[in-house]
PDB file of C-alpha atoms in Angstrom:
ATOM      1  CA  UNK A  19      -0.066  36.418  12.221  1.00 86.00           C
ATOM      2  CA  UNK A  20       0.237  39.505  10.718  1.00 94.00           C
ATOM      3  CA  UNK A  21      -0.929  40.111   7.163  1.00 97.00           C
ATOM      4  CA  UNK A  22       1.318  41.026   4.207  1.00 98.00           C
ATOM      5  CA  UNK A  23       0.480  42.028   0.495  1.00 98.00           C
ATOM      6  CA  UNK A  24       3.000  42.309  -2.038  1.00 99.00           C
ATOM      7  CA  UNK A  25       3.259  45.298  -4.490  1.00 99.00           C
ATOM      8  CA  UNK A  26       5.409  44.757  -8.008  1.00 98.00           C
ATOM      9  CA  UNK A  27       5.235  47.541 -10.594  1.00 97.00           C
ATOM     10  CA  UNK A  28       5.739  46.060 -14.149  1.00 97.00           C
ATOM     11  CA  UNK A  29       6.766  47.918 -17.049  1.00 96.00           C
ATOM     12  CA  UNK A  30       7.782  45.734 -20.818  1.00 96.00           C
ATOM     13  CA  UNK A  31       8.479  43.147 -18.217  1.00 95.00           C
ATOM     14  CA  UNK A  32       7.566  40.233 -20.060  1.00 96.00           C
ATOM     15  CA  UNK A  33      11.000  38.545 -20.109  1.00 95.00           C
ATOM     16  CA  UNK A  34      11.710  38.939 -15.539  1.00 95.00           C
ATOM     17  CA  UNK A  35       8.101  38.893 -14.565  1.00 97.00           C
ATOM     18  CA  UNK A  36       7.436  35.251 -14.391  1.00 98.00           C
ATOM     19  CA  UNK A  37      11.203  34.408 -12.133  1.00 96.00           C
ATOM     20  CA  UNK A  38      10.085  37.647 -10.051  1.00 97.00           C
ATOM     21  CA  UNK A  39       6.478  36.278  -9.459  1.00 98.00           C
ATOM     22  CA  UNK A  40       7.579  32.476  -8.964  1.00 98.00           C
ATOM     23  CA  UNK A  41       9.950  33.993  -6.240  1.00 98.00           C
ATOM     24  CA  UNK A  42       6.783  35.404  -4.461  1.00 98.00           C
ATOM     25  CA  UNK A  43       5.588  32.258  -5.003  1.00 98.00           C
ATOM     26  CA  UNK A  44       7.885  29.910  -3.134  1.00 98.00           C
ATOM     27  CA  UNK A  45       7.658  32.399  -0.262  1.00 98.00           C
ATOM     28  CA  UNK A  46       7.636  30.512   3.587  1.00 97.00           C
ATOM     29  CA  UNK A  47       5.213  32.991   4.916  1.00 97.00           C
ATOM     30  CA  UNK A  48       1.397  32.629   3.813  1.00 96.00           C
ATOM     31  CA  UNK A  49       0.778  36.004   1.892  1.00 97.00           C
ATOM     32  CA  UNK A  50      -2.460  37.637   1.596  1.00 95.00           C
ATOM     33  CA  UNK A  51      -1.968  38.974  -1.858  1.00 98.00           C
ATOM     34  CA  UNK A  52       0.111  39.672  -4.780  1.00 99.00           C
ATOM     35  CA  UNK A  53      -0.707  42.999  -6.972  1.00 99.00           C
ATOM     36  CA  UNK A  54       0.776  43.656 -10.290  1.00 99.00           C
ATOM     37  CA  UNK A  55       0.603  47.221 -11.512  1.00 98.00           C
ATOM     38  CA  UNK A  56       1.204  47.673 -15.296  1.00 98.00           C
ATOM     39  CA  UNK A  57       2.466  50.950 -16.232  1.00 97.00           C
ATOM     40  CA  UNK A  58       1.116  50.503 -20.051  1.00 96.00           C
ATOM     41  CA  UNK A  59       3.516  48.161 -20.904  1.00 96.00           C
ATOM     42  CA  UNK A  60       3.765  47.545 -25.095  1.00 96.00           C
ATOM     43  CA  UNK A  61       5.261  44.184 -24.571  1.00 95.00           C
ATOM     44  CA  UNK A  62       2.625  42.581 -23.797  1.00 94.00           C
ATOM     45  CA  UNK A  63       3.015  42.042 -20.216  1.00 97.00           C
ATOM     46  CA  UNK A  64       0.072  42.687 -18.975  1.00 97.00           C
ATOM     47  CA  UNK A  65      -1.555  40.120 -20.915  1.00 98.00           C
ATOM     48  CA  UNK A  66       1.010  37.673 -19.746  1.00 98.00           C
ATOM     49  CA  UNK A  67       0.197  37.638 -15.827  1.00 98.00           C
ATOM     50  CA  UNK A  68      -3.289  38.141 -17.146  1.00 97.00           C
ATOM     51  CA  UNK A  69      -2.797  34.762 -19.120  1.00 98.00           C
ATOM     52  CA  UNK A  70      -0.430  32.812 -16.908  1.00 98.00           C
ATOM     53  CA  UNK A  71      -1.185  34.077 -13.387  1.00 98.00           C
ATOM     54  CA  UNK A  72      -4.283  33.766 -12.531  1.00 97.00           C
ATOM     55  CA  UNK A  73      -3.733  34.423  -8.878  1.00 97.00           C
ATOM     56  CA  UNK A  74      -2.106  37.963  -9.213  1.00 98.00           C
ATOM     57  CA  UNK A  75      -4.467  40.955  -8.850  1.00 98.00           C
ATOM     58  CA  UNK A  76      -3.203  42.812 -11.979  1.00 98.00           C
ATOM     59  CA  UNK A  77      -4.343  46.148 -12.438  1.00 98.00           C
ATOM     60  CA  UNK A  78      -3.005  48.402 -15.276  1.00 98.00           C
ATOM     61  CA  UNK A  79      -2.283  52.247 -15.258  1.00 97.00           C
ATOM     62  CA  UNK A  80      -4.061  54.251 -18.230  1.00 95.00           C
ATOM     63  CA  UNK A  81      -1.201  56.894 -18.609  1.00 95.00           C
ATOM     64  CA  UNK A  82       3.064  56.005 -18.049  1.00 96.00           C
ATOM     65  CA  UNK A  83       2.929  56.922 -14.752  1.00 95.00           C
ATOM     66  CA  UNK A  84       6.227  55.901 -12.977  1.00 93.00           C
ATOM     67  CA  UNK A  85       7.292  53.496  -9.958  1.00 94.00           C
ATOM     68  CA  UNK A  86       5.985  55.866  -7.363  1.00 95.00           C
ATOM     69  CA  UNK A  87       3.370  56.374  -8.575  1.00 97.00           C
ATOM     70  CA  UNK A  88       2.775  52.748  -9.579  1.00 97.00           C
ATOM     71  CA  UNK A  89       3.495  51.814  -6.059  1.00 98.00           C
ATOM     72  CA  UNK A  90       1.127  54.164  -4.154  1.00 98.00           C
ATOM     73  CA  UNK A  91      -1.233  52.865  -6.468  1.00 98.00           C
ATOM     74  CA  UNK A  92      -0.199  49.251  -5.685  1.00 98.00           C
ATOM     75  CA  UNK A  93      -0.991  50.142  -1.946  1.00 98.00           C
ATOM     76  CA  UNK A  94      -4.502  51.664  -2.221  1.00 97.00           C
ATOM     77  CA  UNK A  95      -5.612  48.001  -3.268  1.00 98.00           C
ATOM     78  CA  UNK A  96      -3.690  46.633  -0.826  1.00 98.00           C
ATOM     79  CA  UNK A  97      -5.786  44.805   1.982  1.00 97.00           C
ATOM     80  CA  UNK A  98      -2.759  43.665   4.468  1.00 97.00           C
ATOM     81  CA  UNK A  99      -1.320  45.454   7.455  1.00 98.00           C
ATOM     82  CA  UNK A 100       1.950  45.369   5.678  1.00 98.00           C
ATOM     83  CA  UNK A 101       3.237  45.839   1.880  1.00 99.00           C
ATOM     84  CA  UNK A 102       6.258  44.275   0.577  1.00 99.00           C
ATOM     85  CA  UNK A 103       7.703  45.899  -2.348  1.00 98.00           C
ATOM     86  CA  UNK A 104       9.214  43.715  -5.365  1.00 98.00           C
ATOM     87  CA  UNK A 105      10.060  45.115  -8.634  1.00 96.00           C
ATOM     88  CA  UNK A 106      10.018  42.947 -12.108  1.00 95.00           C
ATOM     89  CA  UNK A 107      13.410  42.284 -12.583  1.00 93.00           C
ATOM     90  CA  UNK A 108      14.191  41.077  -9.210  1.00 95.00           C
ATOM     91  CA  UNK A 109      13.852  37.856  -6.931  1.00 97.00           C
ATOM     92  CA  UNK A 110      13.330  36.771  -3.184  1.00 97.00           C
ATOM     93  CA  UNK A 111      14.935  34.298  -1.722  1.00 97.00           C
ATOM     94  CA  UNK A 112      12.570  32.122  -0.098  1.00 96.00           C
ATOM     95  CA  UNK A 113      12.896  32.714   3.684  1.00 96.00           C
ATOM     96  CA  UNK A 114      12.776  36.384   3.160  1.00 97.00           C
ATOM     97  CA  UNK A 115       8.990  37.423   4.454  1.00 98.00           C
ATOM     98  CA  UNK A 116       8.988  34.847   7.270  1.00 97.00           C
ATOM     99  CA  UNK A 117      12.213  36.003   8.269  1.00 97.00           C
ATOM    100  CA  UNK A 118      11.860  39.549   8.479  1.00 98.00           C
ATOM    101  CA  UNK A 119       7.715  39.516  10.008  1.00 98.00           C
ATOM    102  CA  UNK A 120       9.668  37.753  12.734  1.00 97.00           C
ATOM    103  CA  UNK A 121      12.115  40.534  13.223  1.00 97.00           C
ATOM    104  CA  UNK A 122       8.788  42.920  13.099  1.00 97.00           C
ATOM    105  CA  UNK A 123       7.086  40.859  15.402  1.00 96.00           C
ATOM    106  CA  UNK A 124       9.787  40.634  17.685  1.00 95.00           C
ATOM    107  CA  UNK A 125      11.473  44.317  17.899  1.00 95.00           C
ATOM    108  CA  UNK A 126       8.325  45.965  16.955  1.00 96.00           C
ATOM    109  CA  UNK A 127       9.830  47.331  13.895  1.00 98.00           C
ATOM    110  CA  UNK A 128       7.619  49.755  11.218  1.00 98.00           C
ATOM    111  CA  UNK A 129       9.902  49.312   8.866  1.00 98.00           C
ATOM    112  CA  UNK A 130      12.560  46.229   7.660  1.00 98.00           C
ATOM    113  CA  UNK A 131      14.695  46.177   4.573  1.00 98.00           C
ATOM    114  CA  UNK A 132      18.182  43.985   4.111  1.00 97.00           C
ATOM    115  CA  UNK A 133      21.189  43.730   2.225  1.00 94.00           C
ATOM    116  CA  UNK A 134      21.241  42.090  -1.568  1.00 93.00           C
ATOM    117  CA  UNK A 135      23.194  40.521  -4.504  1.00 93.00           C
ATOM    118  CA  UNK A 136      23.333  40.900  -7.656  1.00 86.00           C
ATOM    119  CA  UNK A 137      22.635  37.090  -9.018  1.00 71.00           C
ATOM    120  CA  UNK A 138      20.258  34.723 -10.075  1.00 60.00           C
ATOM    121  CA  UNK A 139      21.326  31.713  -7.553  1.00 57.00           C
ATOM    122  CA  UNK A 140      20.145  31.932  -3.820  1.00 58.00           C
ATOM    123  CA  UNK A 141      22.095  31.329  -0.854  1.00 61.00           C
ATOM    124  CA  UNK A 142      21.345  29.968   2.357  1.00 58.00           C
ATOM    125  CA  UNK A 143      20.438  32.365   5.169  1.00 66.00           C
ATOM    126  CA  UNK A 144      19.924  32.157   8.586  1.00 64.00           C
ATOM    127  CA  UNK A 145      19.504  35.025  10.592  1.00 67.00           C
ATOM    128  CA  UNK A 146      17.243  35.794  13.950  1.00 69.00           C
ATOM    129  CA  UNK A 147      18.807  39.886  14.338  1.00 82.00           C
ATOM    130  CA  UNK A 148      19.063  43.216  12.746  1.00 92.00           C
ATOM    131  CA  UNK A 149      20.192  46.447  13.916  1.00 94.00           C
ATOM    132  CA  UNK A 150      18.268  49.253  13.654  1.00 97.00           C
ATOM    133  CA  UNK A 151      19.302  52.187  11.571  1.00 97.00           C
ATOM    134  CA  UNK A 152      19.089  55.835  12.743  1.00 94.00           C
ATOM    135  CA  UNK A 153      18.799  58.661  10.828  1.00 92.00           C
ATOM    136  CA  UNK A 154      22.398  60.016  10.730  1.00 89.00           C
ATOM    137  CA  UNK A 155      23.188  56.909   9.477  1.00 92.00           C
ATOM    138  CA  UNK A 156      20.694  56.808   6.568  1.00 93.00           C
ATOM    139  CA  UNK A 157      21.771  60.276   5.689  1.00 89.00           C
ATOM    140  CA  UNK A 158      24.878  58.444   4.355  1.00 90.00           C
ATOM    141  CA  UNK A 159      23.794  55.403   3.101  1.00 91.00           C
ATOM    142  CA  UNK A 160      20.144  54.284   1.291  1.00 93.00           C
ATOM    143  CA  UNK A 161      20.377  51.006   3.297  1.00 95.00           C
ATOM    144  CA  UNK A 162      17.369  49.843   2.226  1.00 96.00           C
ATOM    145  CA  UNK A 163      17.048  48.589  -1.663  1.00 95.00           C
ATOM    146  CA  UNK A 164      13.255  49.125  -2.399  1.00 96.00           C
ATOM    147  CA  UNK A 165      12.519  45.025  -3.683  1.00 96.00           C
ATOM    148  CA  UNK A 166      14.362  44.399   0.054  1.00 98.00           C
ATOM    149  CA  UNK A 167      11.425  46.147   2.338  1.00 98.00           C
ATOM    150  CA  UNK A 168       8.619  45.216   3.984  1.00 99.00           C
ATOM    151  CA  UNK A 169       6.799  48.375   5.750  1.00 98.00           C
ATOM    152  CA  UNK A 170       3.319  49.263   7.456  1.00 98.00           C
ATOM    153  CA  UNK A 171       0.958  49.924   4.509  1.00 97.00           C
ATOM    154  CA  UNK A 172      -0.256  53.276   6.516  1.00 97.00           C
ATOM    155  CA  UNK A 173       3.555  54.542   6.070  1.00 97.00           C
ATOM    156  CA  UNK A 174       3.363  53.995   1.999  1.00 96.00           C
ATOM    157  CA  UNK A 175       2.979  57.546   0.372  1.00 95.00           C
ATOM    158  CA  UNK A 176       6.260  58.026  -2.574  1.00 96.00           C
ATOM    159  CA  UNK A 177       6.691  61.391  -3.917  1.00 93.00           C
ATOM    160  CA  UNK A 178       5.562  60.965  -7.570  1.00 94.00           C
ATOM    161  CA  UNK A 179       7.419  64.184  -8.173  1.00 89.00           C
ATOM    162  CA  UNK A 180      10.796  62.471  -7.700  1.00 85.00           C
ATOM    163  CA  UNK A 181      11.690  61.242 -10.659  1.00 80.00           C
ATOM    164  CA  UNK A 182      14.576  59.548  -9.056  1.00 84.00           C
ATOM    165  CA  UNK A 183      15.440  58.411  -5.675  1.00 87.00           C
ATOM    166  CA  UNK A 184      11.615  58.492  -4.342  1.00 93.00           C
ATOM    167  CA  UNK A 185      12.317  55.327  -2.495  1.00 94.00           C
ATOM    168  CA  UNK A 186      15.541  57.018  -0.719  1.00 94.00           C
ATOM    169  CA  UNK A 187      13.522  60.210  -0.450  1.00 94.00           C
ATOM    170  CA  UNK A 188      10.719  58.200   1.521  1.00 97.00           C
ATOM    171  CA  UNK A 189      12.803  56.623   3.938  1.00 97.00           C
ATOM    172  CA  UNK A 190      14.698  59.808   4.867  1.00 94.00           C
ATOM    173  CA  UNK A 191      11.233  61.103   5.575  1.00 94.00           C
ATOM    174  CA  UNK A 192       9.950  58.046   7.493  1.00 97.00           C
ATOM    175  CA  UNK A 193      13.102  58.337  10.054  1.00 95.00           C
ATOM    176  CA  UNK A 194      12.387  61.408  10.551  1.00 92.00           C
ATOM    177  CA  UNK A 195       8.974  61.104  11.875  1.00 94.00           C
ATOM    178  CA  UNK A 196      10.384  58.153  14.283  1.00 95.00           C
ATOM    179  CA  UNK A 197       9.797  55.504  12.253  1.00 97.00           C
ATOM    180  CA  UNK A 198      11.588  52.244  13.982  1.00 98.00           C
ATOM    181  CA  UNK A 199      13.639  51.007  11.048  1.00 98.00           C
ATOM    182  CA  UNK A 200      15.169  47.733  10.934  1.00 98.00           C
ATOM    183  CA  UNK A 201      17.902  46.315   9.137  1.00 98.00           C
ATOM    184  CA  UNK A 202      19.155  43.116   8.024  1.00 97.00           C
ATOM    185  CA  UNK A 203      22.958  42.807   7.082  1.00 94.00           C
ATOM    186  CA  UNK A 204      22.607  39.505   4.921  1.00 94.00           C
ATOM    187  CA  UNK A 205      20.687  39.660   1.486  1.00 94.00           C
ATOM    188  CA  UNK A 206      17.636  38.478   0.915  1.00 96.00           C
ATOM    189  CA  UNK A 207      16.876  39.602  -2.464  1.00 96.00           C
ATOM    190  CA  UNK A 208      18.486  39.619  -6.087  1.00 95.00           C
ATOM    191  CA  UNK A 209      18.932  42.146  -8.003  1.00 92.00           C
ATOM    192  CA  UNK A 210      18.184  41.811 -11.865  1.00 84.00           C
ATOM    193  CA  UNK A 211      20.685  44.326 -12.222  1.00 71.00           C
ATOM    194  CA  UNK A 212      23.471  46.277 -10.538  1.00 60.00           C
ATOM    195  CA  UNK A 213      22.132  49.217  -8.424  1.00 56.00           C
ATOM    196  CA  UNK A 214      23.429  52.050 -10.994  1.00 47.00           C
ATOM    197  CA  UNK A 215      24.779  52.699 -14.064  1.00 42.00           C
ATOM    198  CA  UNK A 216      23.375  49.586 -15.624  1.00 43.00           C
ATOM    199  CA  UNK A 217      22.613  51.267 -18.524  1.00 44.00           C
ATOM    200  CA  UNK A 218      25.718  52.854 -19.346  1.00 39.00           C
ATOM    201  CA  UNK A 219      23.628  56.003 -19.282  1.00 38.00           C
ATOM    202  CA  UNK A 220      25.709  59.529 -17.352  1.00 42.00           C
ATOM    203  CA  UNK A 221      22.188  61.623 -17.946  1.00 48.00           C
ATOM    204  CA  UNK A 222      20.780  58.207 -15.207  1.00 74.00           C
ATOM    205  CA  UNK A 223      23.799  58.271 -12.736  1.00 72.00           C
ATOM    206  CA  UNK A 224      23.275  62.294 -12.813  1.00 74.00           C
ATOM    207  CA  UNK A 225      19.368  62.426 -12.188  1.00 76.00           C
ATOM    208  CA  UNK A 226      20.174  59.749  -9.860  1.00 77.00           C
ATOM    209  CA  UNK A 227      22.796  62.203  -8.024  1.00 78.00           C
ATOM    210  CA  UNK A 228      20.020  64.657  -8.164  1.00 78.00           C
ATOM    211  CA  UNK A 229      17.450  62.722  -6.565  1.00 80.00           C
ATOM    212  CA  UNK A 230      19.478  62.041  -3.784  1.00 78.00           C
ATOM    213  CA  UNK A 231      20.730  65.808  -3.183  1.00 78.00           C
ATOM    214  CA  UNK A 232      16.889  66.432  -3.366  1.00 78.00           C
ATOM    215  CA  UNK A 233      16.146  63.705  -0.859  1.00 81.00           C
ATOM    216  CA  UNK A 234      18.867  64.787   1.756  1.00 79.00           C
ATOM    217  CA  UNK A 235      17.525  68.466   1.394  1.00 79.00           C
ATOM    218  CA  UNK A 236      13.762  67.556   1.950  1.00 75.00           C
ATOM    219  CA  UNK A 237      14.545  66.228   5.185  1.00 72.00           C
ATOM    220  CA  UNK A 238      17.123  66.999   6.653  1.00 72.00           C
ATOM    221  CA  UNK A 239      18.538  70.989   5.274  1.00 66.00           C
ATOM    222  CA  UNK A 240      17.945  71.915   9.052  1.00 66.00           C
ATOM    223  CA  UNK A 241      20.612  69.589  10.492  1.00 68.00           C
ATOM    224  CA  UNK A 242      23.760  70.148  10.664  1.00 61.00           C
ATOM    225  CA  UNK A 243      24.501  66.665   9.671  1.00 75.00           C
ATOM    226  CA  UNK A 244      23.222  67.992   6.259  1.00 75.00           C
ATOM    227  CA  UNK A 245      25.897  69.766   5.334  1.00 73.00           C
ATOM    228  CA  UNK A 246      28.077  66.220   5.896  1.00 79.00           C
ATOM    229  CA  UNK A 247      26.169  63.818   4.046  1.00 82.00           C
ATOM    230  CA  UNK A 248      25.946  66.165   0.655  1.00 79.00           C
ATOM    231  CA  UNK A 249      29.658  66.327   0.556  1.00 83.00           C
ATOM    232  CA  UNK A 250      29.486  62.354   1.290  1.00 79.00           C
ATOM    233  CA  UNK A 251      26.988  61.764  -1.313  1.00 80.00           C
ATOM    234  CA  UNK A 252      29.246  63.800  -3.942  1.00 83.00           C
ATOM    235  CA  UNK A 253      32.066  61.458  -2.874  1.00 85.00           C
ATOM    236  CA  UNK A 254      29.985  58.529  -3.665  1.00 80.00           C
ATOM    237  CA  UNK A 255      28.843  60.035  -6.842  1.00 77.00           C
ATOM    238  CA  UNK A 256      32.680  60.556  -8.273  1.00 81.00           C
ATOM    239  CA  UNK A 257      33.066  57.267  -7.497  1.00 78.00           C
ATOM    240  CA  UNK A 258      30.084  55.781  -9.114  1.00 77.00           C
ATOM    241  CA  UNK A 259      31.292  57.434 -12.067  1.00 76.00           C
ATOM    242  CA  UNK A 260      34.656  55.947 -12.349  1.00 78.00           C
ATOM    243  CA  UNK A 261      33.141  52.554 -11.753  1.00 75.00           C
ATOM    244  CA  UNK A 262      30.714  52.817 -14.864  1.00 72.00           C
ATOM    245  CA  UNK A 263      33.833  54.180 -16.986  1.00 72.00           C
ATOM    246  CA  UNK A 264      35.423  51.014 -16.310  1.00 71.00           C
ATOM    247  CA  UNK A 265      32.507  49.042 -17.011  1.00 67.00           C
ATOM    248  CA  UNK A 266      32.660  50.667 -20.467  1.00 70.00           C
ATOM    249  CA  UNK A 267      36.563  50.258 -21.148  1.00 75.00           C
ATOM    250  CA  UNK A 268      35.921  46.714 -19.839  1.00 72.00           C
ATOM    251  CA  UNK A 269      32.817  45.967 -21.678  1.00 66.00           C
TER     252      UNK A 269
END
């Protein structure tokens, strides 16, 4: 059986941490570790898993460092063949490891990531398949949510330049160098919090926008498919914005 660790980066996460960590907890499939990162947190958090869970290997940044960073960190302690991501406001449903090292196992995937909600409850799922995604296709959709993915630890290296969309930015690269990437259309995770725009922030959606343009550009300015999926990702971004000015007028 192949060997998994999991990676969460925790910042003033003391009010998610314990549901996200209980969710690793319940996990089906026999994991070979669970590493906390602390990005000097000031709520106490990493005193918490300190204090609580004993099990966790909790390790804490000295400077604010930032997810990517956090999570390349997260991997150099890592000891299994493969890293599953989780961040501190999120949850796994309980199948979710065994279900997608069988997928790994069985389609010799590098790479597997599925679809999500955004709730606290779990639903049932039951799936033996996924489809794997190409490149062209990942050019216009980021697929993979980053608390969804489980990945060779070799294949783990963010850009901790990226101040947004380092996750996207990675998987753009990873196709590119032939990565087999797998994809499961049924969620398996929940999200603490809707995917953008939570905050109510424009400055977020438009470093967010940014990221992405950045992302498409480091891989992929040399194909004409390029040219396509920037106009698409504007699209998407006009319409994120609309959606987050109704939140408001709703709210």
């Amino acid at each position: 059986m192949k060997t998994v660790s999991v990676v969460i980066p925790c910042f003033n996460s003391i009010g998610t941490i314990d549901q996200a960590l209980n969710s690793v907890y319940k996990q089906t499939y026999n994991l070979l570790e669970i590493i906390c990162i602390d990005d000097c947190s000031i709520d106490n958090t990493y005193e918490h898993i300190k204090n609580n869970h004993p099990t966790v290997k909790l390790f804490k940044n000295k400077n604010n460092m930032g997810p990517a960073a956090s999570r390349n960190i997260g991997a150099s302690y890592c000891s299994g063949e493969f890293i599953a991501f989780l961040d501190a406001d999120d949850t796994w449903f309980s199948d979710k490891t065994k279900l997608q090292m069988a997928l790994i196992e069985r389609y010799g995937l590098d790479f597997i990531g599925s679809s999500f909600v955004v709730a606290k409850s779990e639903t049932e799922t039951n799936t033996s398949t996924c489809r794997i995604i190409t490149t062209r296709e990942l050019a216009f959709k980021n697929y993979f949510p980053t608390p969804s993915v489980i990945l060779r630890k070799d294949l783990v290296r963010f850009d901790e330049s990226m101040g947004f969309a380092e996750d996207y930015d990675l998987w753009l690269r990873l196709s590119i160098a032939n990565c087999v990437m797998g994809f499961i259309d049924q969620p398996l995770v929940a999200l603490g919090k809707p995917s953008f725009g939570y905050s109510g922030l424009s400055s977020n959606l438009f470093r967010m926008q940014c990221g992405e343009l950045k992302s498409l550009s480091n891989s992929l300015k040399k194909d004409l498919v390029y040219y396509f999926a920037i106009m698409w990702s504007i699209l998407k971004f006009l319409r994120r914005l609309v959606i987050v000015s109704f939140r408001r007028i709703l709210s």
